[in-house]
Short mmCIF file of C-alpha atoms and ligand atoms in Angstrom, two decimals:
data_model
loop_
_atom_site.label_atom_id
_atom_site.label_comp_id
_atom_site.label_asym_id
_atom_site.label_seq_id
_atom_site.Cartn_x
_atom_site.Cartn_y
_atom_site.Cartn_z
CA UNK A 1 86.21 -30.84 119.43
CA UNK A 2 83.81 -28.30 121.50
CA UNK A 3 81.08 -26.73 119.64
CA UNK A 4 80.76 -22.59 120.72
CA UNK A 5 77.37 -21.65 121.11
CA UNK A 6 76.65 -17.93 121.89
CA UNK A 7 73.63 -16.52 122.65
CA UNK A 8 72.56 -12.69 123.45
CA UNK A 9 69.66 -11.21 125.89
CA UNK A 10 69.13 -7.59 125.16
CA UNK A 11 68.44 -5.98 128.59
CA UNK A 12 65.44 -3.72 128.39
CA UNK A 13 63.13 -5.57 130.73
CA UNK A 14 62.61 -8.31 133.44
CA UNK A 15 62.62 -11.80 132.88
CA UNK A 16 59.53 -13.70 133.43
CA UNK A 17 58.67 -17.19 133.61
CA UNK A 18 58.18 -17.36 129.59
CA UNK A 19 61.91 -16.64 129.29
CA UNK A 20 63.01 -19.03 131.79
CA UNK A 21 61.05 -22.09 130.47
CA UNK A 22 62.06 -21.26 127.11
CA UNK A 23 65.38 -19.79 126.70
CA UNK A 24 67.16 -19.77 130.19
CA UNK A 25 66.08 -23.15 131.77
CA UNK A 26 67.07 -24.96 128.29
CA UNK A 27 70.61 -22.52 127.87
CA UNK A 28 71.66 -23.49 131.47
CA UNK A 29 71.12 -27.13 130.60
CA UNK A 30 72.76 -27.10 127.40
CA UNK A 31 75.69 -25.51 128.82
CA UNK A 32 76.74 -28.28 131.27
CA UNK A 33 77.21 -31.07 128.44
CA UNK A 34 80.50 -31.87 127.40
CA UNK A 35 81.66 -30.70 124.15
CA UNK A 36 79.66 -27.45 124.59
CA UNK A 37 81.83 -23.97 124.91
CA UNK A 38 79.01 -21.49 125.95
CA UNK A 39 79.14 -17.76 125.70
CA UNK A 40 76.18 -15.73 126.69
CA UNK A 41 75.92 -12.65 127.30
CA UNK A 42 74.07 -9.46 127.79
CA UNK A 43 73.31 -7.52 124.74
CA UNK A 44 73.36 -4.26 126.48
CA UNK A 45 74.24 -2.01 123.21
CA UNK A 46 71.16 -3.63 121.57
CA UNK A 47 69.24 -2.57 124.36
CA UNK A 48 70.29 1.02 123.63
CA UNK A 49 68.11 0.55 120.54
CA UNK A 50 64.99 0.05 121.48
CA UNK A 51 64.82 2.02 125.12
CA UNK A 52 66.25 5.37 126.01
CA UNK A 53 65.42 5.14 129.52
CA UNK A 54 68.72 4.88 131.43
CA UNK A 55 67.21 3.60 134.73
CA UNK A 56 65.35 0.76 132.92
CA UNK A 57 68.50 -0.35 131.29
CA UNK A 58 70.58 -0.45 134.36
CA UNK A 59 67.50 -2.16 136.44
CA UNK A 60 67.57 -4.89 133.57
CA UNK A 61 71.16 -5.56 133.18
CA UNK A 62 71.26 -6.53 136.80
CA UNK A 63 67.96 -8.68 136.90
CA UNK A 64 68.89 -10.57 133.99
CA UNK A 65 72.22 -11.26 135.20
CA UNK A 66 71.14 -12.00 138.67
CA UNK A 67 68.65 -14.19 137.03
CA UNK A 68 71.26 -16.14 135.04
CA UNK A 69 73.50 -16.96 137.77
CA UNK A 70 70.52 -17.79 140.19
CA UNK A 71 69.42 -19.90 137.84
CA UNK A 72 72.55 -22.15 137.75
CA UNK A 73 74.78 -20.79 135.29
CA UNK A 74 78.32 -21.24 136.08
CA UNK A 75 80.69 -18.71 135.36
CA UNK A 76 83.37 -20.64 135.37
CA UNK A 77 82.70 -22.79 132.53
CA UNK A 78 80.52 -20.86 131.12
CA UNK A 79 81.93 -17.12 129.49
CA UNK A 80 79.08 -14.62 130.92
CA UNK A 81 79.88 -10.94 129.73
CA UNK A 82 78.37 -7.67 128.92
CA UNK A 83 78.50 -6.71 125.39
CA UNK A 84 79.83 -2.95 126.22
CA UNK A 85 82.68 -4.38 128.11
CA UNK A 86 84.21 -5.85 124.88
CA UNK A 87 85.07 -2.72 122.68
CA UNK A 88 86.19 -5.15 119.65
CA UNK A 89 82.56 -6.13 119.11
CA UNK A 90 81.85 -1.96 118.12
CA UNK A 91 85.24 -2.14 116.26
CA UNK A 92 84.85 -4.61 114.65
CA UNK A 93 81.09 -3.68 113.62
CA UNK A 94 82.52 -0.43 111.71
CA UNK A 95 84.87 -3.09 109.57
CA UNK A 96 81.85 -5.35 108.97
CA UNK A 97 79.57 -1.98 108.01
CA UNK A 98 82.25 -1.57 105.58
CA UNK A 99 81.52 -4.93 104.11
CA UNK A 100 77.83 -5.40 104.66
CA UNK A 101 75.20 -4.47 101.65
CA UNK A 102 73.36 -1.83 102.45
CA UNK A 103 70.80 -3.33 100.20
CA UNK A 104 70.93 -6.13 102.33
CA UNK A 105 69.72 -4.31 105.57
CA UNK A 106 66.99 -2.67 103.79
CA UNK A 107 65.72 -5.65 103.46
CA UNK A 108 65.69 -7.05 107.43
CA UNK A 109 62.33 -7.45 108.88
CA UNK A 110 62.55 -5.49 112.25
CA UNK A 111 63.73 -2.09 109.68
CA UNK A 112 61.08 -2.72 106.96
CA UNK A 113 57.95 -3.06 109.69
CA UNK A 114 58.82 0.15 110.90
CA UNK A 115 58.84 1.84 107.28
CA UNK A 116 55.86 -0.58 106.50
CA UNK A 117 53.86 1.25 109.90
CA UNK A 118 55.39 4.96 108.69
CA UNK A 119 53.93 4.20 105.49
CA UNK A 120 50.55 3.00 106.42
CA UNK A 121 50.63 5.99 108.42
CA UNK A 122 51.07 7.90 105.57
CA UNK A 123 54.39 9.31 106.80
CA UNK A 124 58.09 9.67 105.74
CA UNK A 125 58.99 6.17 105.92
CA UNK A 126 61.99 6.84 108.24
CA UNK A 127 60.11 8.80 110.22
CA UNK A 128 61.58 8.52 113.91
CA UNK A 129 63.55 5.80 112.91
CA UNK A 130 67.39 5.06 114.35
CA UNK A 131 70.35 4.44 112.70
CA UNK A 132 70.77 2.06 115.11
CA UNK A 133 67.85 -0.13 114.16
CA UNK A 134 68.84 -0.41 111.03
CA UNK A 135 72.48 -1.17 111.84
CA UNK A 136 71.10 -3.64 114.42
CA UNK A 137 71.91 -6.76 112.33
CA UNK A 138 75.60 -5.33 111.90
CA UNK A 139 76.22 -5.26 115.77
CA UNK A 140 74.42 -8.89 115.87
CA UNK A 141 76.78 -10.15 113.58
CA UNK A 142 80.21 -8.95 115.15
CA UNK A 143 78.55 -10.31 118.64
CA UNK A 144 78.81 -13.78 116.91
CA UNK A 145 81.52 -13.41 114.33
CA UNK A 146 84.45 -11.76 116.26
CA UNK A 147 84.07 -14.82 118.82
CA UNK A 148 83.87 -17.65 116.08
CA UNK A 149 81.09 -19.05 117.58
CA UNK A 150 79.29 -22.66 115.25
CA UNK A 151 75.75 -22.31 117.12
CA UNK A 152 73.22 -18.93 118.01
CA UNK A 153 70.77 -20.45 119.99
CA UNK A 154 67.67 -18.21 118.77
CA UNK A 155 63.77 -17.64 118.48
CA UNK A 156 62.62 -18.02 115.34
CA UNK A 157 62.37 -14.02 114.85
CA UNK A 158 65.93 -13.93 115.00
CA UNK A 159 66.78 -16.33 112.07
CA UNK A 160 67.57 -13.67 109.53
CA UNK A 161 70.38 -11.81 111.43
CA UNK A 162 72.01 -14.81 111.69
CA UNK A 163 71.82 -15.83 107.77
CA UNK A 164 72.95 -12.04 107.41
CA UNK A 165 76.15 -12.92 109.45
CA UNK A 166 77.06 -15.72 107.84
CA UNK A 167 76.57 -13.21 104.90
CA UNK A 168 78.90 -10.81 105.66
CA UNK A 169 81.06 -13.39 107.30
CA UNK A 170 81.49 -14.86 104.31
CA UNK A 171 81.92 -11.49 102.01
CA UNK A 172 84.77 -10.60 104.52
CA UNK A 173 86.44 -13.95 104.54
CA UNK A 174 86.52 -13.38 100.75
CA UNK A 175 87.63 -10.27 100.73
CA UNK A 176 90.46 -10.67 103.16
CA UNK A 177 91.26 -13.85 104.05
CA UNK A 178 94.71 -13.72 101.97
CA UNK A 179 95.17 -10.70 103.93
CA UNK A 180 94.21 -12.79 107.30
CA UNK A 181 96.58 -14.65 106.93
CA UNK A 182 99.54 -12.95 105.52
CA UNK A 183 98.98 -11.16 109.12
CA UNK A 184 99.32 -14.14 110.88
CA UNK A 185 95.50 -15.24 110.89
CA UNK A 186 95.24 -19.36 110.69
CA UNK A 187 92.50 -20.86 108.41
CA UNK A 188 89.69 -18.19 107.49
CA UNK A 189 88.75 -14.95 109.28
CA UNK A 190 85.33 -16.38 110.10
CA UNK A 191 83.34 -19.55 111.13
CA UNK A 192 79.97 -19.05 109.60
CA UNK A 193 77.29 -19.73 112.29
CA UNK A 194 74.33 -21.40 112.19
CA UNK A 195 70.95 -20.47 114.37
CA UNK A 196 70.05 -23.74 116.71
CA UNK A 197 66.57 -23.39 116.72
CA UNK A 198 65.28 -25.85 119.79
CA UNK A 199 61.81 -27.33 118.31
CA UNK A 200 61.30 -29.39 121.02
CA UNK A 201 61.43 -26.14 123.69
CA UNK A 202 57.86 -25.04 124.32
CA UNK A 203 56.96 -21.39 124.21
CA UNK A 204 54.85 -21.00 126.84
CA UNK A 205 51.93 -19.49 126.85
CA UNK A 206 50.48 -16.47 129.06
CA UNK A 207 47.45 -15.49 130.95
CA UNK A 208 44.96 -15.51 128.02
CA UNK A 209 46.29 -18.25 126.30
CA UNK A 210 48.65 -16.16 123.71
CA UNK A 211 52.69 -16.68 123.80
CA UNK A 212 53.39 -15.60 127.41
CA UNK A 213 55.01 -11.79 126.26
CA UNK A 214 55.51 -8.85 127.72
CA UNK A 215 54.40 -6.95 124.83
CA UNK A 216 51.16 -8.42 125.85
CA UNK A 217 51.45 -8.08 129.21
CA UNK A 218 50.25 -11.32 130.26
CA UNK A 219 52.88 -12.65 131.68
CA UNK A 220 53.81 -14.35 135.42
CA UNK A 221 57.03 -13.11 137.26
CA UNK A 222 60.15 -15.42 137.61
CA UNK A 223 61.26 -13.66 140.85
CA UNK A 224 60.38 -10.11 140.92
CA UNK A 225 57.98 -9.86 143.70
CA UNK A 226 58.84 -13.03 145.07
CA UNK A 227 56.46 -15.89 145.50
CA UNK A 228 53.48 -13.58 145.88
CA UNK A 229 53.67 -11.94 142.71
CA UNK A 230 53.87 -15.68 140.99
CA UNK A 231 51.19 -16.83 142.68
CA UNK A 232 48.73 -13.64 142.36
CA UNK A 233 49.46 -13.81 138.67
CA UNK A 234 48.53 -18.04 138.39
CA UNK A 235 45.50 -16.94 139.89
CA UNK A 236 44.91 -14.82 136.89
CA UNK A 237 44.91 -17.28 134.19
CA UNK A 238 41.67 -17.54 132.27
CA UNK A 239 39.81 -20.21 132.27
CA UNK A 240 36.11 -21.20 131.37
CA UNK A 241 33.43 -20.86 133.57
CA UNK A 242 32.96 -24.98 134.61
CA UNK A 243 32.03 -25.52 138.09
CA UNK A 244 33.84 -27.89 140.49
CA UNK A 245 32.85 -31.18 139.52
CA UNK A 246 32.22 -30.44 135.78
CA UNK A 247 34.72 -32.13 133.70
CA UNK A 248 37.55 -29.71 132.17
CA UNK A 249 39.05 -29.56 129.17
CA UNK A 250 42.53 -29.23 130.72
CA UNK A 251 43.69 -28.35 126.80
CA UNK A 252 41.06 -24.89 126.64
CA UNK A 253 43.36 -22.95 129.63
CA UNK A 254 47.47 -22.39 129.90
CA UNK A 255 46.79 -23.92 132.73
CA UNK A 256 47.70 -27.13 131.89
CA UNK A 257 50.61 -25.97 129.41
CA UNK A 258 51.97 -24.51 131.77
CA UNK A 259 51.94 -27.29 134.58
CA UNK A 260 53.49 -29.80 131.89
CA UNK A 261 56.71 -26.97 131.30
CA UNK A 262 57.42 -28.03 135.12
CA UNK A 263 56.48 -31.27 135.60
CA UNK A 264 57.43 -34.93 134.48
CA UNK A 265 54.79 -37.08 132.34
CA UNK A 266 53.54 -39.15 134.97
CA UNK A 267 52.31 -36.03 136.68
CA UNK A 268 51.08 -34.23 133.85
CA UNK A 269 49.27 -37.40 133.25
CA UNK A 270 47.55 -37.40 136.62
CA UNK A 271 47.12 -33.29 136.63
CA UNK A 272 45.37 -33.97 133.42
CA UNK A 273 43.16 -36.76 134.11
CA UNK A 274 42.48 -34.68 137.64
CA UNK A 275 40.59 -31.73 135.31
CA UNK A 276 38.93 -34.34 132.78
CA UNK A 277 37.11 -35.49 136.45
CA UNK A 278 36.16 -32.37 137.57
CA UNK A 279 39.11 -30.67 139.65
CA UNK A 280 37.64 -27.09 140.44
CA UNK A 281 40.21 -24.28 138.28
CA UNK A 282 41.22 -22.91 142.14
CA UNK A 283 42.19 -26.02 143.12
CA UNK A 284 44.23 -26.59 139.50
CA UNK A 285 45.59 -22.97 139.99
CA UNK A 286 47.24 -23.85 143.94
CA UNK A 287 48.43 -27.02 142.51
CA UNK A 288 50.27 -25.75 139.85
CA UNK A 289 51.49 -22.64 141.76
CA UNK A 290 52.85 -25.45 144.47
CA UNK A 291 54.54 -27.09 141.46
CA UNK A 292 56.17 -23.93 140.17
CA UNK A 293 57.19 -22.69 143.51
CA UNK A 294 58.96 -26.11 144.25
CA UNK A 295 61.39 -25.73 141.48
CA UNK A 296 61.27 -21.18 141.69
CA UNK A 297 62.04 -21.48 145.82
CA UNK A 298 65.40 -22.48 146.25
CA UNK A 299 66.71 -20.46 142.80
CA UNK A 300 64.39 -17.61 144.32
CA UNK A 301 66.49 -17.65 147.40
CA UNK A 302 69.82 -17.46 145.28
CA UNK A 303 68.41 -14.72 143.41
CA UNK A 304 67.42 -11.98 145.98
CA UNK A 305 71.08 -13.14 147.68
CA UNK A 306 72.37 -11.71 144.45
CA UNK A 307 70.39 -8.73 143.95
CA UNK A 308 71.38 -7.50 147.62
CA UNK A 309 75.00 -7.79 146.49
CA UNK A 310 75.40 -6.48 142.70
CA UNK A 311 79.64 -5.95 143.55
CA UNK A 312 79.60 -10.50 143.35
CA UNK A 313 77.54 -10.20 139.87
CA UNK A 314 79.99 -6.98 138.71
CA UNK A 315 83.02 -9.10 139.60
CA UNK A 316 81.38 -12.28 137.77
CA UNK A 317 80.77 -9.67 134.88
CA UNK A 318 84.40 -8.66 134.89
CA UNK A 319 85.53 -11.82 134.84
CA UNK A 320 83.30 -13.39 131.88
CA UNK A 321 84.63 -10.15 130.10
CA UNK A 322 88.31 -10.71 130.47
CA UNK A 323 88.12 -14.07 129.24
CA UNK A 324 86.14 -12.90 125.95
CA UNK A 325 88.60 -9.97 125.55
CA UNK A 326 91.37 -12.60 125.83
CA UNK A 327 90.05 -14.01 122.68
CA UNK A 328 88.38 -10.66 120.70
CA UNK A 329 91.86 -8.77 121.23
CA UNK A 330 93.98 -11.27 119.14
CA UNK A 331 91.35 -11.52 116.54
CA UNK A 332 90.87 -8.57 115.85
CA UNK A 333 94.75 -7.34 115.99
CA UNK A 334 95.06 -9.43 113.39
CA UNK A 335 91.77 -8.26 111.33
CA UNK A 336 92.84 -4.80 112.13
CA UNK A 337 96.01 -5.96 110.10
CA UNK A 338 94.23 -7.91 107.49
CA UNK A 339 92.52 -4.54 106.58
CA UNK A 340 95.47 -2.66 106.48
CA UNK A 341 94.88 -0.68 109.57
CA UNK A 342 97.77 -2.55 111.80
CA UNK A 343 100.70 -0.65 112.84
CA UNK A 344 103.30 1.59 110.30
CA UNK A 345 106.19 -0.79 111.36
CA UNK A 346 104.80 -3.91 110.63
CA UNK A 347 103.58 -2.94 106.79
CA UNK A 348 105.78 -3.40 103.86
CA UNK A 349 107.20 0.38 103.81
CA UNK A 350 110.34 0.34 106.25
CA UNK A 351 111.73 3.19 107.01
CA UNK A 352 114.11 4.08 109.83
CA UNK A 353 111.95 5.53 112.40
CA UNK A 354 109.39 2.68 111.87
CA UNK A 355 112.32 0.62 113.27
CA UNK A 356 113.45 3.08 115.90
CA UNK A 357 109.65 3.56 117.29
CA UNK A 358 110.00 -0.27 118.32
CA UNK A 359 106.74 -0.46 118.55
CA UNK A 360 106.59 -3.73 116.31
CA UNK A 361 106.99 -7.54 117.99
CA UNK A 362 110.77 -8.22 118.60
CA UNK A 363 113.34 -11.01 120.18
CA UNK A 364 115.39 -9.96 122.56
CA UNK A 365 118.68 -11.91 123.89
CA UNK A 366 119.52 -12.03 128.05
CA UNK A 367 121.50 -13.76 130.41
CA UNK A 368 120.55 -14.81 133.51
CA UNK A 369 121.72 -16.91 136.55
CA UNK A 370 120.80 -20.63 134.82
CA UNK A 371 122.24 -18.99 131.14
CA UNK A 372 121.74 -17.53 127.66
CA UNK A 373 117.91 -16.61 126.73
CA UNK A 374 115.63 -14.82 124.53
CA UNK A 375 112.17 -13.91 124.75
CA UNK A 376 109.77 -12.70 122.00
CA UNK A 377 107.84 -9.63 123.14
CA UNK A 378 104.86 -8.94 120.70
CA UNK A 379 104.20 -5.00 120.19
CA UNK A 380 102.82 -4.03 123.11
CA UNK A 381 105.53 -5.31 124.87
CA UNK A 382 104.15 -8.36 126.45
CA UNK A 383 106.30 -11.72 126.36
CA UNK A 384 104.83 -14.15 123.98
CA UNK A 385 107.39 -16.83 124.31
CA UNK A 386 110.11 -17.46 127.06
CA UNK A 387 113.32 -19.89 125.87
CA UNK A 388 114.87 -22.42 127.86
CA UNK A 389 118.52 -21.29 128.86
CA UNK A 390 121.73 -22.80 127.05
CA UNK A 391 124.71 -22.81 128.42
CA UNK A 392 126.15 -21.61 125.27
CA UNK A 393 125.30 -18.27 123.48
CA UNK A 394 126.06 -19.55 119.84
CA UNK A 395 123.01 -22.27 120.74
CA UNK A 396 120.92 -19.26 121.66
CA UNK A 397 121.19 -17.59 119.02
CA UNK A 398 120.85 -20.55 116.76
CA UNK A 399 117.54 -21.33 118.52
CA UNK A 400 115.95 -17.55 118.27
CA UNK A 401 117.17 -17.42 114.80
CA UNK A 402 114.87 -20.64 114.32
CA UNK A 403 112.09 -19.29 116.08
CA UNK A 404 112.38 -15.60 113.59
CA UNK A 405 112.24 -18.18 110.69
CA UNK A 406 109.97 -21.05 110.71
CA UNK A 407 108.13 -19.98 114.15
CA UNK A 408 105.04 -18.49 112.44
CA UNK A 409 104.64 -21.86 110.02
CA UNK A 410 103.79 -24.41 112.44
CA UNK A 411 106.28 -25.21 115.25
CA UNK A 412 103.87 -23.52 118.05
CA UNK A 413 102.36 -26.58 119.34
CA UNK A 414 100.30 -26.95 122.50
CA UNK A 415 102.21 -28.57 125.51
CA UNK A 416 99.11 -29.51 127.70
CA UNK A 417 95.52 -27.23 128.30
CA UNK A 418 97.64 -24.56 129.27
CA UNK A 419 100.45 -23.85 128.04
CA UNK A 420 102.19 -23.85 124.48
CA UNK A 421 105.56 -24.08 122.86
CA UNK A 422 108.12 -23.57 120.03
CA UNK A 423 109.07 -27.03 119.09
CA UNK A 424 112.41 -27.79 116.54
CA UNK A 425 113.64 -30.87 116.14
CA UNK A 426 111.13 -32.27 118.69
CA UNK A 427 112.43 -30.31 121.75
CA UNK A 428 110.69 -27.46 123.31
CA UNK A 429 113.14 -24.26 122.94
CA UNK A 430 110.85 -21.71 124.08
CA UNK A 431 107.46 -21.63 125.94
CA UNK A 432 104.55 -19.69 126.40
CA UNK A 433 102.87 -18.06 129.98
CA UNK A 434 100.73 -20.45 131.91
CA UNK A 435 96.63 -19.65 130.88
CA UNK A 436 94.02 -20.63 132.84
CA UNK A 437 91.73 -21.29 130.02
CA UNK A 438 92.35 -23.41 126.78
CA UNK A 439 90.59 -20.44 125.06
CA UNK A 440 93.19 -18.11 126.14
CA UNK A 441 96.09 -20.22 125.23
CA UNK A 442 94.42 -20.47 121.55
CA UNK A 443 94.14 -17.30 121.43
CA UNK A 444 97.61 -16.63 122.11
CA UNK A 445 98.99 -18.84 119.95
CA UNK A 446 97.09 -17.06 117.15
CA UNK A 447 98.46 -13.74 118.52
CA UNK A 448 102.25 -15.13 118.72
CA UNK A 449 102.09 -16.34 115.00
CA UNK A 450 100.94 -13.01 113.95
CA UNK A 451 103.87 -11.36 116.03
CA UNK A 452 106.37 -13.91 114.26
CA UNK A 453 105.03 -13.15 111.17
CA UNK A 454 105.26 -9.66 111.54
CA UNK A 455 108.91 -10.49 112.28
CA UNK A 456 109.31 -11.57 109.17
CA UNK A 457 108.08 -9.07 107.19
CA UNK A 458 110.00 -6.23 108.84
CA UNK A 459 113.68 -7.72 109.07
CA UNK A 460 114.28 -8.61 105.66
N1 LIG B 1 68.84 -9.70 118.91
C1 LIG B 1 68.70 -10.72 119.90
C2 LIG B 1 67.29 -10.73 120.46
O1 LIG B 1 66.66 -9.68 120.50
C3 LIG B 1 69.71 -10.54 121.02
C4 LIG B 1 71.09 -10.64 120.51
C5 LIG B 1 71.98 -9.63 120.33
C6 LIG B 1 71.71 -11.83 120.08
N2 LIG B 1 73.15 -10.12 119.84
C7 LIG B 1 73.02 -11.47 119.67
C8 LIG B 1 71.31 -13.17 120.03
C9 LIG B 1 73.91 -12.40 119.17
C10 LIG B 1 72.20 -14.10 119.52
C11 LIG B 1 73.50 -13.72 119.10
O2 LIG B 1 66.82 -11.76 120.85
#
């Protein structure tokens, strides 16, 4: 069993070395263990939110990527996207805002310190506030939901969207999940997710000692600026006025907190015990800058490769998103179904032209050169299932009248990673395309039962 952890960055700024200690260093690690499905990506319609300045938006969306896959994220096992190249997540945020209490977004914290300001202010409490703010926890919630994911890897900020998810998750799964499954759906519409808050990952702290932000602008760079701009900004962090020689209290300056984020215990052992003795602060600052720039060099190097070629992170973009669409398309075909909004042919009401537009999943019989087939086209006309070919045409139609009638029950079974098939009587009769991913063939097994069960529904 793999555990799906999905995590968003909104991309309104650049990231510094606060972000990579705590949330990319510790993501990039997480995502190499076994068990672990990771899918991160960047929450570029969230960004939309809070900045309106185009150029900043597009500056960040490529840093932060850049600074992902310099980093050491692979794309290949991991699923790296952009949030605006997966229309479902919008779609499927209009269902869940038909679902969500509005009560209940009056009452998330980002909305009600804005009206708390406005009000202090003695202003309209909306005043100059977005829709989108307040829908914010709607879009955060069909990031997570429409991909299933079990973990949100979050700050601590953050932990109310994701109870409102499971919220809504849970109001839709009641709502619908008869429907969900009379269109196909297995099990219930949603897994409700729970934030992974990682106690043990420091936040680290800035220049002047509060959590390194850029709201506070005390912050060093990761990469922007390259080693320079690291080092100029270590060379900024306050400390007391001891003279070489006077003992330090290595616990009074970031200094220290931040020399421990990159180094083992042995070493933050001796670093410490070097202040307590008297190390003068310059010396402290080019030792830890040496320390940072040890692990920053080589990933530094990867990153400005990147940035000089944005076409390799667009591809890598592209890619991530086709193998997230692979999955959000199916789902929400079928939620589009469970809420009655799937297509006139497949509902209860047949008429004739229903039938004649075709546009509804179908079998359809062939010969070739090795015999007698039939393949089951869903409704956009893409083979779901190929058969095998029998020599005899009475066996062919035996076998597709199988697959019309207990198909969507539970005779798709997984062959191997890939691939699945229709099993009766223990042989395989028809089979599914090759995938690449085991995601993908999930997914399509979920989108084949929903085509069989429309079957069903419009024949008799
Ligand atoms: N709101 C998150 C933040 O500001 C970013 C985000 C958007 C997110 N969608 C998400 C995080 C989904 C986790 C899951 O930090």
């Amino acid at each position: 069993m793999h555990t799906r952890f999905l995590t968003g960055i909104t991309t309104t700024g650049t990231p510094h070395l606060g972000n990579y200690v705590g949330a990319i260093r510790p993501a990039i690690a997480a995502s190499r263990n076994a068990g672990v499905d990771a899918f991160y990506f960047l929450a570029d319609y969230h960004a939309l939110i809070k900045c309106d300045d185009p150029a900043r938006i597009a500056r960040s969306r490529l840093e932060i990527a850049a600074t992902w896959l310099a980093c050491g994220l692979d794309p290949a096992r991991v699923t790296l996207y952009r949030q605006s190249d997966i229309p479902e997540i919008p779609e499927l945020t209009w269902i869940l805002t038909c679902v969500i209490a509005k009560g209940l977004l009056n009452r998330a914290h980002a909305y009600k310190a804005a009206v708390d300001q406005n009000t202090a202010k003695g202003e309209d409490p909306d005043a100059a506030i977005t829709a989108g703010l307040y829908m914010y926890p709607v879009l955060m919630a069909a990031d997570i939901l429409i991909f299933n994911a079990n973990k949100v890897p979050v700050g601590r900020d953050q932990v109310q969207h994701i109870e409102m998810a499971r919220d809504v998750g849970q109001r839709f799964n009641h709502i619908y999940g008869k429907a969900w499954r009379a269109a196909g759906g297995s099990g219930e519409p949603f897994t409700l997710p729970d934030a992974a808050i990682e106690e043990s990952v420091a936040t680290l702290p800035g220049l002047d000692g509060r959590k390194m932000s850029k709201s506070y602008d005390n912050t060093i760079p990761l990469f922007e600026g390259g080693a320079k701009a690291t080092r100029e900004a270590i060379m900024k962090i306050v400390t007391d006025s001891r003279e070489p020689g006077e003992p330090k209290d290595p616990d009074s300056s970031s200094l220290f907190a931040i020399y421990r984020a990159f180094a083992g215990e042995a070493d933050s052992g001796a670093f410490r015990k070097a202040l307590e003795d008297g190390m003068a602060w310059g010396d402290a600052k080019q030792q830890l800058f040496a320390r940072i720039d040890t692990e920053l060099a080589p990933l530094r190097e990867r990153y400005d490769a990147l940035m000089a070629h944005p076409d390799e992170i667009e591809d890598a973009l592209r890619e991530g998103a086709r193998k997230a669409r692979a999955i959000a398309g199916p789902r929400l075909e079928v939620m589009r179904r469970a809420v009655g909004l799937g297509p006139l042919a497949a509902s209860h009401v047949k008429t004739k032209s229903a039938k004649k537009a075709g546009k509804r999943a179908r079998i359809v019989s062939f010969r070739d050169a090795d015999g007698f087939r039939f393949r089951l086209v869903g409704a956009d006309g893409e083979e779901l299932l190929l058969s095998r070919a029998f020599a005899d045409p009475r066996m062919a139609a035996q076998a597709s009248q199988a697959l019309a009638a207990e198909g969507a029950d539970k005779s798709l079974v997984p062959l191997d990673a890939t691939r699945f098939a229709f099993m009766h009587d223990g042989a395989a009769l028809a089979t599914s395309a090759d995938f690449t991913e085991l995601n993908e063939r999930d997914a399509a097994i979920e989108l084949t039962r929903a085509a069989l069960t429309s079957l069903r529904s419009t024949e008799d």
